[in-house]
Amino acid sequence: MNAKRDYYEVLGVDREASPEEIKKAYRKLAHQYHPDKNPGDRSSEERFKEIGEAYEILGNPEKRATYDRFGTASPGRGFEGFGGFESGFGSIFDDIFEGFFTGRAGRTTRGAQRGADLRYNLEIRFEEAATGGEKEIVIPRMESCHACRGTGAKAGTQPVTCRTCRGTGQVRYSQGFLTVSQTCGQCRGEGRVVEHPCPTCRGLGQVRAERTVTVKIPAGVENGTRLKLAGEGETGVRGGPPGDLYVVITVKEHPLFARQGDDLYCEIPVSFTQAALGAQIEIPTITGRVTLKIPAGSQTGSELRIKGKGLPNVRGYGRGDLVARIFVEVPTHLTAKQRDLLEQYARLEDGAGSPLVQGFWEKVKAIFD
Ligand SMILES: [Zn+2]
Ligand SMILES: [Zn+2]
């Protein structure tokens, strides 16, 4: 805040202005800078406040006389009664721009309030997603204070009706031509105040607590699934219902399996002789090993589907498959004997055994020759 400007300057009148002129100047400026007409404009808001302050003093002959003499309305004691006016203004603005001044604490709702929803990120192993199960998680949340049963008042005492607003939660105040109903600053609109705060919760009625919650993980749950646990969020205020707890599941990746829907994909490397001659090999599944027959002549990218060895469908519609994707490995280190045998084999190659190779060169020939 800047140092206070001269009130005459604020209203744009000279020091000899009549009460009528002051009133007229105030009305004009108050209309111009009224927050309803300048929503979200901070400088207008400041200006409107300043205009109100100036008129509070200059519009009152006694205060004006004091101000003229001492440069302040209440010499020696600061602006008496002025603090209330100012803080009152804060509340008016709260009401006008509800949800805009996010920095201000204290809701103005009187009645029961639903507790906040909570979110918990739960990371599980791939196998846990496959089988499902239960997991215990610890949730830090606000709970109703046991010592005062949520009232915020010290044991043996009760919150009392607010004297400022007589329990209505609203006070009316008129300022010049404006009459405004505003939230009571004393009780923050609740109509009741705690005179002797509960020592456990310091009058809040709520305490921070850790609660263990069991989460049922459905078999086949997917990464990013959001599970809703109704009523496990924060406790409501003044008897309001609790919020909900949302558990967001992150499934860790598996070193062997990749998921696609309910199917699992696993890349299976085979030697080039296994691919050429066919073989029986053991491959992993999510629940253990199974024997897989590699047909003779399998290629890199060939897919072999093993029914029912995928993941259970999360809605209970059976199970997916395991798809073994073949990858043929060409040997990189040959012994002299292996090399000799392969050279013998190469001399026996007649092309008919390699349809892809043959087909490719036929295409090349058709284009270029
Ligand atoms: Zn009150
Ligand atoms: Zn308490």
mmCIF file of C-alpha atoms and ligand atoms in Angstrom:
data_model
loop_
_atom_site.group_PDB
_atom_site.id
_atom_site.type_symbol
_atom_site.label_atom_id
_atom_site.label_comp_id
_atom_site.label_asym_id
_atom_site.label_seq_id
_atom_site.Cartn_x
_atom_site.Cartn_y
_atom_site.Cartn_z
ATOM 1 C CA MET A 1 0.000 0.000 0.000
ATOM 2 C CA ASN A 2 1.160 3.472 -0.794
ATOM 3 C CA ALA A 3 1.094 6.230 1.789
ATOM 4 C CA LYS A 4 -2.417 7.568 2.187
ATOM 5 C CA ARG A 5 -3.362 10.228 -0.318
ATOM 6 C CA ASP A 6 -5.063 13.361 0.731
ATOM 7 C CA TYR A 7 -8.799 12.707 0.967
ATOM 8 C CA TYR A 8 -9.712 15.909 -0.884
ATOM 9 C CA GLU A 9 -7.450 14.859 -3.690
ATOM 10 C CA VAL A 10 -8.995 11.396 -3.715
ATOM 11 C CA LEU A 11 -12.469 12.835 -4.225
ATOM 12 C CA GLY A 12 -11.208 15.553 -6.552
ATOM 13 C CA VAL A 13 -12.720 18.411 -4.552
ATOM 14 C CA ASP A 14 -11.062 21.439 -3.015
ATOM 15 C CA ARG A 15 -10.772 22.054 0.719
ATOM 16 C CA GLU A 16 -13.657 24.540 0.708
ATOM 17 C CA ALA A 17 -16.063 22.121 -0.999
ATOM 18 C CA SER A 18 -19.578 22.025 0.448
ATOM 19 C CA PRO A 19 -21.016 18.782 1.887
ATOM 20 C CA GLU A 20 -23.217 18.621 -1.228
ATOM 21 C CA GLU A 21 -20.236 18.853 -3.552
ATOM 22 C CA ILE A 22 -18.406 16.170 -1.601
ATOM 23 C CA LYS A 23 -21.389 13.874 -1.753
ATOM 24 C CA LYS A 24 -21.798 14.457 -5.476
ATOM 25 C CA ALA A 25 -18.117 13.806 -6.161
ATOM 26 C CA TYR A 26 -18.237 10.636 -4.083
ATOM 27 C CA ARG A 27 -21.310 9.269 -5.875
ATOM 28 C CA LYS A 28 -19.819 9.872 -9.262
ATOM 29 C CA LEU A 29 -16.506 8.212 -8.419
ATOM 30 C CA ALA A 30 -18.083 5.318 -6.529
ATOM 31 C CA HIS A 31 -20.211 4.538 -9.566
ATOM 32 C CA GLN A 32 -17.228 4.748 -11.845
ATOM 33 C CA TYR A 33 -14.989 2.468 -9.792
ATOM 34 C CA HIS A 34 -17.625 0.131 -8.437
ATOM 35 C CA PRO A 35 -16.283 -3.450 -8.560
ATOM 36 C CA ASP A 36 -19.441 -4.616 -10.316
ATOM 37 C CA LYS A 37 -18.467 -2.440 -13.233
ATOM 38 C CA ASN A 38 -14.799 -3.383 -13.162
ATOM 39 C CA PRO A 39 -14.726 -7.076 -12.391
ATOM 40 C CA GLY A 40 -11.235 -8.416 -11.794
ATOM 41 C CA ASP A 41 -9.613 -4.995 -11.934
ATOM 42 C CA ARG A 42 -7.367 -4.665 -8.917
ATOM 43 C CA SER A 43 -6.590 -0.989 -9.344
ATOM 44 C CA SER A 44 -10.290 -0.110 -9.575
ATOM 45 C CA GLU A 45 -10.834 -2.099 -6.430
ATOM 46 C CA GLU A 46 -8.115 -0.125 -4.617
ATOM 47 C CA ARG A 47 -9.513 3.085 -5.963
ATOM 48 C CA PHE A 48 -13.049 2.216 -4.845
ATOM 49 C CA LYS A 49 -11.757 1.440 -1.380
ATOM 50 C CA GLU A 50 -9.855 4.701 -1.254
ATOM 51 C CA ILE A 51 -12.939 6.658 -2.339
ATOM 52 C CA GLY A 52 -14.983 4.984 0.393
ATOM 53 C CA GLU A 53 -12.361 5.854 2.979
ATOM 54 C CA ALA A 54 -12.220 9.462 1.886
ATOM 55 C CA TYR A 55 -15.983 9.842 1.980
ATOM 56 C CA GLU A 56 -16.207 8.157 5.365
ATOM 57 C CA ILE A 57 -14.181 11.079 6.702
ATOM 58 C CA LEU A 58 -15.101 14.038 4.511
ATOM 59 C CA GLY A 59 -18.800 13.132 4.434
ATOM 60 C CA ASN A 60 -18.962 13.425 8.207
ATOM 61 C CA PRO A 61 -18.707 17.054 9.410
ATOM 62 C CA GLU A 62 -17.053 16.109 12.722
ATOM 63 C CA LYS A 63 -14.499 13.768 11.208
ATOM 64 C CA ARG A 64 -13.865 16.236 8.432
ATOM 65 C CA ALA A 65 -13.115 18.981 10.959
ATOM 66 C CA THR A 66 -10.685 16.716 12.786
ATOM 67 C CA TYR A 67 -9.087 15.704 9.534
ATOM 68 C CA ASP A 68 -8.687 19.335 8.499
ATOM 69 C CA ARG A 69 -6.945 20.094 11.787
ATOM 70 C CA PHE A 70 -4.752 17.048 12.290
ATOM 71 C CA GLY A 71 -4.548 15.451 8.880
ATOM 72 C CA THR A 72 -6.136 12.355 10.383
ATOM 73 C CA ALA A 73 -9.647 11.539 11.525
ATOM 74 C CA SER A 74 -8.734 10.343 15.002
ATOM 75 C CA PRO A 75 -5.641 12.079 16.308
ATOM 76 C CA GLY A 76 -3.507 9.996 18.625
ATOM 77 C CA ARG A 77 -5.495 6.805 18.179
ATOM 78 C CA GLY A 78 -5.218 6.108 14.520
ATOM 79 C CA PHE A 79 -8.436 5.699 12.584
ATOM 80 C CA GLU A 80 -10.801 4.513 15.218
ATOM 81 C CA GLY A 81 -13.464 2.219 13.943
ATOM 82 C CA PHE A 82 -11.811 2.365 10.613
ATOM 83 C CA GLY A 83 -10.200 -1.031 10.823
ATOM 84 C CA GLY A 84 -13.610 -2.635 10.993
ATOM 85 C CA PHE A 85 -14.713 -0.718 7.966
ATOM 86 C CA GLU A 86 -11.687 -1.776 5.987
ATOM 87 C CA SER A 87 -11.881 -5.423 6.884
ATOM 88 C CA GLY A 88 -15.575 -5.180 6.115
ATOM 89 C CA PHE A 89 -14.684 -4.071 2.661
ATOM 90 C CA GLY A 90 -12.510 -7.121 2.231
ATOM 91 C CA SER A 91 -15.597 -9.217 2.773
ATOM 92 C CA ILE A 92 -17.679 -7.261 0.295
ATOM 93 C CA PHE A 93 -15.103 -7.948 -2.337
ATOM 94 C CA ASP A 94 -15.030 -11.589 -1.356
ATOM 95 C CA ASP A 95 -18.730 -11.802 -1.958
ATOM 96 C CA ILE A 96 -18.603 -10.014 -5.266
ATOM 97 C CA PHE A 97 -15.654 -11.910 -6.647
ATOM 98 C CA GLU A 98 -16.307 -15.260 -5.115
ATOM 99 C CA GLY A 99 -13.622 -17.657 -6.212
ATOM 100 C CA PHE A 100 -11.468 -14.841 -7.515
ATOM 101 C CA PHE A 101 -9.516 -13.928 -4.407
ATOM 102 C CA THR A 102 -8.149 -17.380 -3.956
ATOM 103 C CA GLY A 103 -5.676 -16.273 -1.336
ATOM 104 C CA ARG A 104 -8.325 -15.567 1.253
ATOM 105 C CA ALA A 105 -9.121 -18.240 3.790
ATOM 106 C CA GLY A 106 -12.559 -19.089 5.059
ATOM 107 C CA ARG A 107 -15.555 -20.035 3.020
ATOM 108 C CA THR A 108 -18.702 -18.055 3.527
ATOM 109 C CA THR A 109 -21.018 -21.028 3.302
ATOM 110 C CA ARG A 110 -22.955 -21.452 6.515
ATOM 111 C CA GLY A 111 -24.263 -24.965 6.388
ATOM 112 C CA ALA A 112 -22.797 -28.412 5.985
ATOM 113 C CA GLN A 113 -19.913 -28.768 3.579
ATOM 114 C CA ARG A 114 -18.890 -31.892 1.763
ATOM 115 C CA GLY A 115 -15.348 -33.055 2.512
ATOM 116 C CA ALA A 116 -12.656 -32.712 -0.140
ATOM 117 C CA ASP A 117 -11.955 -35.506 -2.619
ATOM 118 C CA LEU A 118 -8.506 -37.012 -2.372
ATOM 119 C CA ARG A 119 -6.274 -38.573 -4.985
ATOM 120 C CA TYR A 120 -3.723 -41.271 -4.293
ATOM 121 C CA ASN A 121 -1.221 -42.580 -6.827
ATOM 122 C CA LEU A 122 -0.667 -46.285 -6.378
ATOM 123 C CA GLU A 123 2.089 -48.063 -8.260
ATOM 124 C CA ILE A 124 1.742 -51.821 -8.582
ATOM 125 C CA ARG A 125 3.794 -54.563 -10.199
ATOM 126 C CA PHE A 126 2.736 -55.992 -13.557
ATOM 127 C CA GLU A 127 1.989 -59.352 -11.917
ATOM 128 C CA GLU A 128 -0.252 -57.654 -9.353
ATOM 129 C CA ALA A 129 -2.243 -56.099 -12.176
ATOM 130 C CA ALA A 130 -2.567 -59.536 -13.741
ATOM 131 C CA THR A 131 -3.781 -61.365 -10.651
ATOM 132 C CA GLY A 132 -5.523 -58.521 -8.814
ATOM 133 C CA GLY A 133 -5.672 -58.508 -5.041
ATOM 134 C CA GLU A 134 -5.800 -56.178 -2.089
ATOM 135 C CA LYS A 135 -3.393 -53.451 -1.080
ATOM 136 C CA GLU A 136 -3.287 -51.341 2.033
ATOM 137 C CA ILE A 137 -2.529 -47.691 1.603
ATOM 138 C CA VAL A 138 -2.109 -44.969 4.213
ATOM 139 C CA ILE A 139 -4.047 -41.792 3.514
ATOM 140 C CA PRO A 140 -3.196 -38.566 5.320
ATOM 141 C CA ARG A 141 -6.418 -36.614 5.563
ATOM 142 C CA MET A 142 -8.437 -34.238 7.737
ATOM 143 C CA GLU A 143 -10.778 -36.011 10.123
ATOM 144 C CA SER A 144 -13.338 -34.747 12.583
ATOM 145 C CA CYS A 145 -11.618 -33.954 15.917
ATOM 146 C CA HIS A 146 -12.573 -36.540 18.543
ATOM 147 C CA ALA A 147 -11.840 -34.264 21.484
ATOM 148 C CA CYS A 148 -14.545 -31.753 20.518
ATOM 149 C CA ARG A 149 -16.613 -33.969 18.167
ATOM 150 C CA GLY A 150 -15.886 -31.540 15.374
ATOM 151 C CA THR A 151 -17.344 -28.443 17.015
ATOM 152 C CA GLY A 152 -13.957 -26.790 17.594
ATOM 153 C CA ALA A 153 -15.044 -25.819 21.127
ATOM 154 C CA LYS A 154 -13.116 -26.945 24.205
ATOM 155 C CA ALA A 155 -14.641 -29.893 26.098
ATOM 156 C CA GLY A 156 -17.515 -28.701 28.293
ATOM 157 C CA THR A 157 -18.100 -25.573 26.189
ATOM 158 C CA GLN A 158 -20.206 -24.927 23.103
ATOM 159 C CA PRO A 159 -19.827 -22.513 20.231
ATOM 160 C CA VAL A 160 -21.972 -19.479 21.011
ATOM 161 C CA THR A 161 -24.138 -17.331 18.785
ATOM 162 C CA CYS A 162 -22.087 -14.587 17.169
ATOM 163 C CA ARG A 163 -22.871 -11.241 18.777
ATOM 164 C CA THR A 164 -21.825 -9.189 15.775
ATOM 165 C CA CYS A 165 -24.409 -10.666 13.423
ATOM 166 C CA ARG A 166 -26.724 -12.223 16.033
ATOM 167 C CA GLY A 167 -26.251 -15.584 14.389
ATOM 168 C CA THR A 168 -27.304 -14.617 10.880
ATOM 169 C CA GLY A 169 -23.789 -14.731 9.463
ATOM 170 C CA GLN A 170 -24.457 -11.479 7.592
ATOM 171 C CA VAL A 171 -24.151 -7.863 8.579
ATOM 172 C CA ARG A 172 -25.665 -4.924 6.742
ATOM 173 C CA TYR A 173 -23.885 -1.700 6.609
ATOM 174 C CA SER A 174 -24.605 1.464 4.745
ATOM 175 C CA GLN A 175 -22.030 3.725 3.277
ATOM 176 C CA GLY A 176 -23.366 6.853 1.674
ATOM 177 C CA PHE A 177 -26.033 5.701 -0.738
ATOM 178 C CA LEU A 178 -24.772 2.123 -0.712
ATOM 179 C CA THR A 179 -26.319 -0.448 1.576
ATOM 180 C CA VAL A 180 -24.487 -3.701 1.450
ATOM 181 C CA SER A 181 -25.106 -7.024 3.092
ATOM 182 C CA GLN A 182 -21.830 -8.697 3.773
ATOM 183 C CA THR A 183 -20.429 -11.770 5.426
ATOM 184 C CA CYS A 184 -19.862 -11.270 9.141
ATOM 185 C CA GLY A 185 -16.139 -10.941 9.752
ATOM 186 C CA GLN A 186 -16.428 -12.087 13.343
ATOM 187 C CA CYS A 187 -17.763 -15.577 12.620
ATOM 188 C CA ARG A 188 -16.878 -15.739 8.904
ATOM 189 C CA GLY A 189 -20.530 -16.177 8.095
ATOM 190 C CA GLU A 190 -21.067 -19.195 10.298
ATOM 191 C CA GLY A 191 -23.293 -17.389 12.811
ATOM 192 C CA ARG A 192 -21.489 -19.054 15.689
ATOM 193 C CA VAL A 193 -18.125 -18.445 17.245
ATOM 194 C CA VAL A 194 -15.937 -20.633 19.395
ATOM 195 C CA GLU A 195 -14.999 -18.719 22.543
ATOM 196 C CA HIS A 196 -12.810 -21.430 24.058
ATOM 197 C CA PRO A 197 -11.087 -23.299 21.244
ATOM 198 C CA CYS A 198 -10.472 -27.012 21.584
ATOM 199 C CA PRO A 199 -6.759 -27.456 22.375
ATOM 200 C CA THR A 200 -6.495 -30.601 20.257
ATOM 201 C CA CYS A 201 -7.582 -29.036 16.977
ATOM 202 C CA ARG A 202 -7.054 -25.363 17.920
ATOM 203 C CA GLY A 203 -10.697 -24.668 17.183
ATOM 204 C CA LEU A 204 -10.692 -26.074 13.654
ATOM 205 C CA GLY A 205 -12.899 -29.022 14.499
ATOM 206 C CA GLN A 206 -10.650 -31.191 12.359
ATOM 207 C CA VAL A 207 -7.296 -32.849 12.861
ATOM 208 C CA ARG A 208 -4.776 -34.327 10.498
ATOM 209 C CA ALA A 209 -4.904 -38.084 10.692
ATOM 210 C CA GLU A 210 -3.512 -41.063 8.832
ATOM 211 C CA ARG A 211 -5.951 -43.701 7.855
ATOM 212 C CA THR A 212 -5.228 -47.118 6.438
ATOM 213 C CA VAL A 213 -7.524 -48.013 3.581
ATOM 214 C CA THR A 214 -7.702 -51.349 1.784
ATOM 215 C CA VAL A 215 -7.861 -51.030 -1.985
ATOM 216 C CA LYS A 216 -9.278 -53.935 -3.997
ATOM 217 C CA ILE A 217 -7.325 -54.204 -7.206
ATOM 218 C CA PRO A 218 -9.361 -55.911 -9.914
ATOM 219 C CA ALA A 219 -7.516 -58.593 -11.895
ATOM 220 C CA GLY A 220 -6.509 -57.236 -15.295
ATOM 221 C CA VAL A 221 -6.521 -53.594 -14.181
ATOM 222 C CA GLU A 222 -4.991 -51.267 -16.744
ATOM 223 C CA ASN A 223 -2.366 -48.595 -16.281
ATOM 224 C CA GLY A 224 -4.019 -45.257 -15.445
ATOM 225 C CA THR A 225 -7.238 -46.789 -14.081
ATOM 226 C CA ARG A 226 -8.951 -44.609 -11.492
ATOM 227 C CA LEU A 227 -10.635 -46.495 -8.674
ATOM 228 C CA LYS A 228 -13.219 -44.584 -6.659
ATOM 229 C CA LEU A 229 -13.548 -45.324 -2.957
ATOM 230 C CA ALA A 230 -16.752 -43.544 -2.011
ATOM 231 C CA GLY A 231 -16.685 -41.730 1.306
ATOM 232 C CA GLU A 232 -12.960 -42.284 1.933
ATOM 233 C CA GLY A 233 -11.984 -38.668 1.240
ATOM 234 C CA GLU A 234 -11.818 -35.932 3.832
ATOM 235 C CA THR A 235 -14.474 -35.584 6.491
ATOM 236 C CA GLY A 236 -17.253 -33.120 5.793
ATOM 237 C CA VAL A 237 -17.586 -29.888 7.746
ATOM 238 C CA ARG A 238 -20.519 -29.318 10.121
ATOM 239 C CA GLY A 239 -22.027 -32.699 9.429
ATOM 240 C CA GLY A 240 -21.510 -32.606 5.657
ATOM 241 C CA PRO A 241 -20.816 -35.861 3.825
ATOM 242 C CA PRO A 242 -17.211 -36.995 3.363
ATOM 243 C CA GLY A 243 -15.467 -36.647 0.022
ATOM 244 C CA ASP A 244 -14.338 -39.574 -2.101
ATOM 245 C CA LEU A 245 -10.920 -41.097 -2.503
ATOM 246 C CA TYR A 246 -9.617 -41.714 -6.013
ATOM 247 C CA VAL A 247 -6.830 -44.240 -6.335
ATOM 248 C CA VAL A 248 -5.001 -43.883 -9.621
ATOM 249 C CA ILE A 249 -3.196 -47.083 -10.606
ATOM 250 C CA THR A 250 0.185 -47.041 -12.289
ATOM 251 C CA VAL A 251 1.272 -50.459 -13.519
ATOM 252 C CA LYS A 252 5.044 -50.933 -13.733
ATOM 253 C CA GLU A 253 6.416 -52.244 -16.991
ATOM 254 C CA HIS A 254 7.384 -55.877 -17.287
ATOM 255 C CA PRO A 255 10.835 -56.804 -18.632
ATOM 256 C CA LEU A 256 9.381 -59.547 -20.885
ATOM 257 C CA PHE A 257 5.761 -58.752 -21.587
ATOM 258 C CA ALA A 258 4.039 -55.865 -23.264
ATOM 259 C CA ARG A 259 0.314 -55.398 -22.975
ATOM 260 C CA GLN A 260 -2.180 -54.707 -25.766
ATOM 261 C CA GLY A 261 -5.720 -54.827 -24.494
ATOM 262 C CA ASP A 262 -5.980 -58.159 -22.715
ATOM 263 C CA ASP A 263 -3.275 -59.748 -24.895
ATOM 264 C CA LEU A 264 0.357 -60.055 -23.903
ATOM 265 C CA TYR A 265 3.199 -59.864 -26.392
ATOM 266 C CA CYS A 266 6.529 -61.493 -25.816
ATOM 267 C CA GLU A 267 9.456 -61.468 -28.229
ATOM 268 C CA ILE A 268 11.033 -64.932 -28.464
ATOM 269 C CA PRO A 269 14.503 -65.181 -30.030
ATOM 270 C CA VAL A 270 15.212 -68.478 -31.773
ATOM 271 C CA SER A 271 18.364 -69.668 -33.505
ATOM 272 C CA PHE A 272 18.289 -69.829 -37.297
ATOM 273 C CA THR A 273 18.423 -73.641 -37.227
ATOM 274 C CA GLN A 274 15.452 -73.741 -34.814
ATOM 275 C CA ALA A 275 13.599 -71.430 -37.173
ATOM 276 C CA ALA A 276 14.543 -73.514 -40.222
ATOM 277 C CA LEU A 277 14.091 -76.964 -38.756
ATOM 278 C CA GLY A 278 11.335 -76.260 -36.242
ATOM 279 C CA ALA A 279 11.686 -76.852 -32.511
ATOM 280 C CA GLN A 280 9.943 -77.342 -29.216
ATOM 281 C CA ILE A 281 10.928 -74.649 -26.748
ATOM 282 C CA GLU A 282 9.801 -73.488 -23.336
ATOM 283 C CA ILE A 283 8.565 -69.941 -23.208
ATOM 284 C CA PRO A 284 7.554 -67.804 -20.230
ATOM 285 C CA THR A 285 3.966 -66.788 -19.531
ATOM 286 C CA ILE A 286 2.717 -64.521 -16.773
ATOM 287 C CA THR A 287 1.874 -67.590 -14.679
ATOM 288 C CA GLY A 288 4.825 -69.892 -15.508
ATOM 289 C CA ARG A 289 6.354 -71.684 -18.458
ATOM 290 C CA VAL A 290 4.659 -73.504 -21.295
ATOM 291 C CA THR A 291 5.992 -75.550 -24.199
ATOM 292 C CA LEU A 292 5.721 -73.899 -27.602
ATOM 293 C CA LYS A 293 6.158 -75.636 -30.939
ATOM 294 C CA ILE A 294 8.115 -73.490 -33.377
ATOM 295 C CA PRO A 295 7.089 -74.639 -36.855
ATOM 296 C CA ALA A 296 9.836 -75.322 -39.389
ATOM 297 C CA GLY A 297 10.366 -72.286 -41.608
ATOM 298 C CA SER A 298 9.363 -69.650 -39.002
ATOM 299 C CA GLN A 299 10.481 -66.117 -39.858
ATOM 300 C CA THR A 300 11.332 -63.075 -37.819
ATOM 301 C CA GLY A 301 7.989 -61.433 -37.036
ATOM 302 C CA SER A 302 5.992 -64.699 -37.176
ATOM 303 C CA GLU A 303 3.387 -64.602 -34.423
ATOM 304 C CA LEU A 304 2.315 -67.659 -32.496
ATOM 305 C CA ARG A 305 -0.807 -67.248 -30.401
ATOM 306 C CA ILE A 306 -1.224 -69.161 -27.160
ATOM 307 C CA LYS A 307 -4.897 -69.038 -26.189
ATOM 308 C CA GLY A 308 -5.867 -67.862 -22.733
ATOM 309 C CA LYS A 309 -2.367 -67.056 -21.522
ATOM 310 C CA GLY A 310 -2.875 -63.308 -21.621
ATOM 311 C CA LEU A 311 -4.447 -61.136 -18.941
ATOM 312 C CA PRO A 312 -7.864 -61.614 -17.400
ATOM 313 C CA ASN A 313 -10.399 -59.134 -18.714
ATOM 314 C CA VAL A 314 -11.032 -56.537 -16.029
ATOM 315 C CA ARG A 315 -14.804 -56.806 -16.569
ATOM 316 C CA GLY A 316 -14.697 -60.568 -16.312
ATOM 317 C CA TYR A 317 -14.966 -61.412 -20.029
ATOM 318 C CA GLY A 318 -12.477 -64.261 -20.111
ATOM 319 C CA ARG A 319 -8.772 -63.916 -20.751
ATOM 320 C CA GLY A 320 -6.577 -62.555 -23.508
ATOM 321 C CA ASP A 321 -3.889 -64.525 -25.367
ATOM 322 C CA LEU A 322 -0.138 -64.608 -25.228
ATOM 323 C CA VAL A 323 1.388 -63.764 -28.572
ATOM 324 C CA ALA A 324 4.922 -65.074 -29.087
ATOM 325 C CA ARG A 325 6.658 -62.965 -31.694
ATOM 326 C CA ILE A 326 9.544 -64.848 -33.285
ATOM 327 C CA PHE A 327 12.893 -63.232 -33.788
ATOM 328 C CA VAL A 328 15.444 -65.234 -35.755
ATOM 329 C CA GLU A 329 19.026 -64.807 -34.640
ATOM 330 C CA VAL A 330 21.751 -65.301 -37.241
ATOM 331 C CA PRO A 331 24.943 -66.757 -35.700
ATOM 332 C CA THR A 332 27.769 -64.259 -35.365
ATOM 333 C CA HIS A 333 30.638 -66.525 -34.320
ATOM 334 C CA LEU A 334 31.141 -69.675 -36.354
ATOM 335 C CA THR A 335 33.649 -72.425 -35.578
ATOM 336 C CA ALA A 336 35.681 -73.757 -38.520
ATOM 337 C CA LYS A 337 33.480 -76.831 -38.660
ATOM 338 C CA GLN A 338 30.221 -74.830 -38.596
ATOM 339 C CA ARG A 339 31.555 -72.598 -41.316
ATOM 340 C CA ASP A 340 32.553 -75.568 -43.445
ATOM 341 C CA LEU A 341 29.096 -77.120 -43.053
ATOM 342 C CA LEU A 342 27.354 -73.858 -43.908
ATOM 343 C CA GLU A 343 29.465 -73.473 -47.025
ATOM 344 C CA GLN A 344 28.453 -76.969 -48.067
ATOM 345 C CA TYR A 345 24.833 -75.960 -47.447
ATOM 346 C CA ALA A 346 25.237 -72.790 -49.491
ATOM 347 C CA ARG A 347 26.436 -74.792 -52.491
ATOM 348 C CA LEU A 348 23.252 -76.844 -52.241
ATOM 349 C CA GLU A 349 20.955 -73.807 -52.155
ATOM 350 C CA ASP A 350 18.928 -73.797 -55.359
ATOM 351 C CA GLY A 351 16.763 -70.721 -54.790
ATOM 352 C CA ALA A 352 13.505 -72.633 -54.479
ATOM 353 C CA GLY A 353 14.099 -72.844 -50.739
ATOM 354 C CA SER A 354 14.227 -69.050 -50.441
ATOM 355 C CA PRO A 355 10.997 -67.703 -51.975
ATOM 356 C CA LEU A 356 11.434 -64.208 -50.487
ATOM 357 C CA VAL A 357 14.928 -63.809 -51.890
ATOM 358 C CA GLN A 358 13.882 -65.218 -55.256
ATOM 359 C CA GLY A 359 10.738 -63.074 -55.433
ATOM 360 C CA PHE A 360 12.649 -59.905 -54.640
ATOM 361 C CA TRP A 361 15.218 -60.384 -57.427
ATOM 362 C CA GLU A 362 12.506 -61.214 -59.909
ATOM 363 C CA LYS A 363 10.895 -57.862 -59.175
ATOM 364 C CA VAL A 364 14.208 -56.058 -59.544
ATOM 365 C CA LYS A 365 14.757 -57.798 -62.873
ATOM 366 C CA ALA A 366 11.294 -56.834 -64.147
ATOM 367 C CA ILE A 367 11.979 -53.178 -63.410
ATOM 368 C CA PHE A 368 15.558 -52.737 -64.604
ATOM 369 C CA ASP A 369 16.138 -55.363 -67.320
HETATM 370 ZN ZN ZN B 1 -21.206 -13.284 12.981
HETATM 371 ZN ZN ZN B 2 -11.153 -30.320 18.583
#
